[in-house]
Amino acid sequence: MNIYKAISKSVIDKITQVPEIKNFITSDILNAMSIEIPKVRDFGDFSTNVAMLLAKTLGKKPRDIADALVPYLKQIPNVASVSVAGPGFINLKLKDDYIKELSFKEDTPQNLSNGKKIDLDYGGYNVGKNLHIGHLRTTVVGDTFNRISKYLGYKTKAYNHMGDWGRPMGLIIAWVLENGMPKNVDDVNRMYPASSARAKEDPDWLEKAQKITVELQNGNPEYKKIYDTFIPMSLGQVDRLLTRLNILPFDENKGERLIAEYVPDVQKILEQKGLIEHSDGAEIISVKQDSDTEPMPPVMWKSSAGAQTYAAADLTAIYYREKTDNPDAIIYFTDNRQTLHFKQIFRAARMAGFANDAELQHIGFGTITGADGKPFKTRDGNVPSLDEMLNIVAESVKNRVKESGKILPDSTIEMIALAALKFNDLMHDVKSDYIFDVDAVTNFEGRTGPYILYTAVRLNSILKKISLVSDVQDCELSAEERDVLMFLLDFDRTVEVAFEKRAPYILANYAYDLCKLINTFYHNCPIMRDDIEDKVKSKRIKIVNQSVKTLSKAIDLMGLKVPDEM
Ligand code: ARG
């Protein structure tokens, strides 16, 4: 339950009952009104600025208004005290019994979706290339966002818009025609870069690849046979990596090739609406608007060579998704170099009348850099594959574990490495660049994945060793215990905010703050010691139990795996 929402609602209910004030509660005031959870909880659990907002309209001092509101707010059930602070902030403190009741009862899963459906587009891997560091954020953040949406009750459909129908296909086929079929995915991964390098130097080669691409798209059986040989190799590689990364299965691997079937339908609609223009042999859609202050090039609908374009696949995908899913939103997670692309596509979609009822949103990522601020490369100067990234991290974890004198199985090392890599990715605001420093992300202390796992493992092991000894109904809460429980009660609000802001980093940082809080609590409020009264012991066990539950939920949403020991 989102206790913050419940309190906000009660506060608004109460103030709109106050006779001398209720007529002044405009929607402007309600919009500007904040109910905050103060960092320092001494004054209360929630604090509102409503008296300050009313001061102007009423022509009174904020403190006087606050004083007048206090008796009303005191009537809110489960509020222990209401006080006025500073220039006129009103603070509310909840009753301990209420906190205990909320904390220790079974929480029923919430459903906030109103039945809404969301299509998510992330991953978007390319055939012919291994998954690399550039796919990390779209994969990890997209997957967590998917999990968050599901947690809140949304119906999601995760699309992996595969890059499997463009020029790289022609380049690979041209290479195969000269050098023979690939035997495995490593062969495929070598062919594309080799052929692409050659095309940069040799215009004839490029032209040949372009021609092959168009012919493949038009159904040339010889090319299709080659294509059908290397596609499963590439897809197998994607699947294996997604499993290694503990990513939920995509609902549809419908990318550039499978969407091609619907391109003629869209072509017809675009033509009927008069949206297609011809320019140097290509077909384009002009999406410029008078109000544009930045360059807005046209959408390339069909290339001058006659090939289906990247843009055509995305525009058609919107048409398809509206027809099959009728989603309330389509959200794309890619790096921010594609911002313009999606702006163009969204405009073209609106002009064509596609998905008019759906919100179209692109979340653009920053870059993962090395210490020098340039895109992260391995020591030999290569763009690392995601396998290599995980291996580098696992190696560092292994060394740390060795240094500490512990022996952990490889499966545990892998789980820690996964947490290190993913948590580090999740904790940064997606929009900004971040520096990837392998030593920092594998630290067992600080804002890291290993620290999160370590806390979970430790709490699990405490719970294994002890069991409840008495009832906890009539025991008091210390300030520290109260803080932990209040923070746990803030979990659902955190998930909701992370969803609304499309910002999984809010959840990741909550998980870290929770770990810190619970570790301090455990340090200051011993459980196992013999001199601790049964009642107190039981209460603390319950708090640990509740913390584990909440932390586990956060860990699941981040797609991490918790080992048995660390
Ligand atoms: N395959 C593309 C690339 O690697 C990313 C696809 C992103 N998703 C999309 N619907 N365009 O650049």
PDB file of C-alpha atoms and ligand atoms in Angstrom, residues 121 123-126 135 161-163 256 310 314 321 332 334 338 341-342, ligand 1:
ATOM      1  CA  ASP A 121      10.633  -1.503 -26.996  1.00  0.00           C
ATOM      2  CA  GLY A 123      17.025  -4.509 -26.680  1.00  0.00           C
ATOM      3  CA  GLY A 124      16.748  -4.107 -30.440  1.00  0.00           C
ATOM      4  CA  TYR A 125      19.814  -6.270 -31.027  1.00  0.00           C
ATOM      5  CA  ASN A 126      21.475  -6.600 -34.388  1.00  0.00           C
ATOM      6  CA  HIS A 135      23.141  -2.782 -25.459  1.00  0.00           C
ATOM      7  CA  HIS A 161      12.896  -4.838 -32.433  1.00  0.00           C
ATOM      8  CA  MET A 162      15.665  -6.881 -34.037  1.00  0.00           C
ATOM      9  CA  GLY A 163      17.998  -5.239 -36.515  1.00  0.00           C
ATOM     10  CA  GLU A 256      12.758  -5.163 -39.055  1.00  0.00           C
ATOM     11  CA  TYR A 310      15.216   1.673 -40.406  1.00  0.00           C
ATOM     12  CA  ASP A 314       9.737   1.690 -36.794  1.00  0.00           C
ATOM     13  CA  ARG A 321       1.253  -2.497 -32.394  1.00  0.00           C
ATOM     14  CA  TYR A 332      11.252   3.052 -26.294  1.00  0.00           C
ATOM     15  CA  THR A 334      17.557   3.359 -26.642  1.00  0.00           C
ATOM     16  CA  GLN A 338      18.302   8.093 -31.577  1.00  0.00           C
ATOM     17  CA  HIS A 341      14.908   9.419 -35.142  1.00  0.00           C
ATOM     18  CA  PHE A 342      12.069   8.864 -32.692  1.00  0.00           C
TER      19      PHE A 342
HETATM   20  N1  ARG B   1      18.986  -2.065 -33.780  1.00  0.00           N
HETATM   21  C1  ARG B   1      19.098  -0.695 -33.434  1.00  0.00           C
HETATM   22  C2  ARG B   1      20.552  -0.325 -33.198  1.00  0.00           C
HETATM   23  O1  ARG B   1      21.312  -1.118 -32.704  1.00  0.00           O
HETATM   24  C3  ARG B   1      18.342  -0.337 -32.185  1.00  0.00           C
HETATM   25  C4  ARG B   1      16.869  -0.593 -32.243  1.00  0.00           C
HETATM   26  C5  ARG B   1      16.130   0.291 -31.288  1.00  0.00           C
HETATM   27  N2  ARG B   1      14.728   0.109 -31.327  1.00  0.00           N
HETATM   28  C6  ARG B   1      13.924   0.561 -32.291  1.00  0.00           C
HETATM   29  N3  ARG B   1      12.641   0.300 -32.251  1.00  0.00           N
HETATM   30  N4  ARG B   1      14.396   1.287 -33.268  1.00  0.00           N
HETATM   31  O2  ARG B   1      20.924   0.797 -33.474  1.00  0.00           O
END
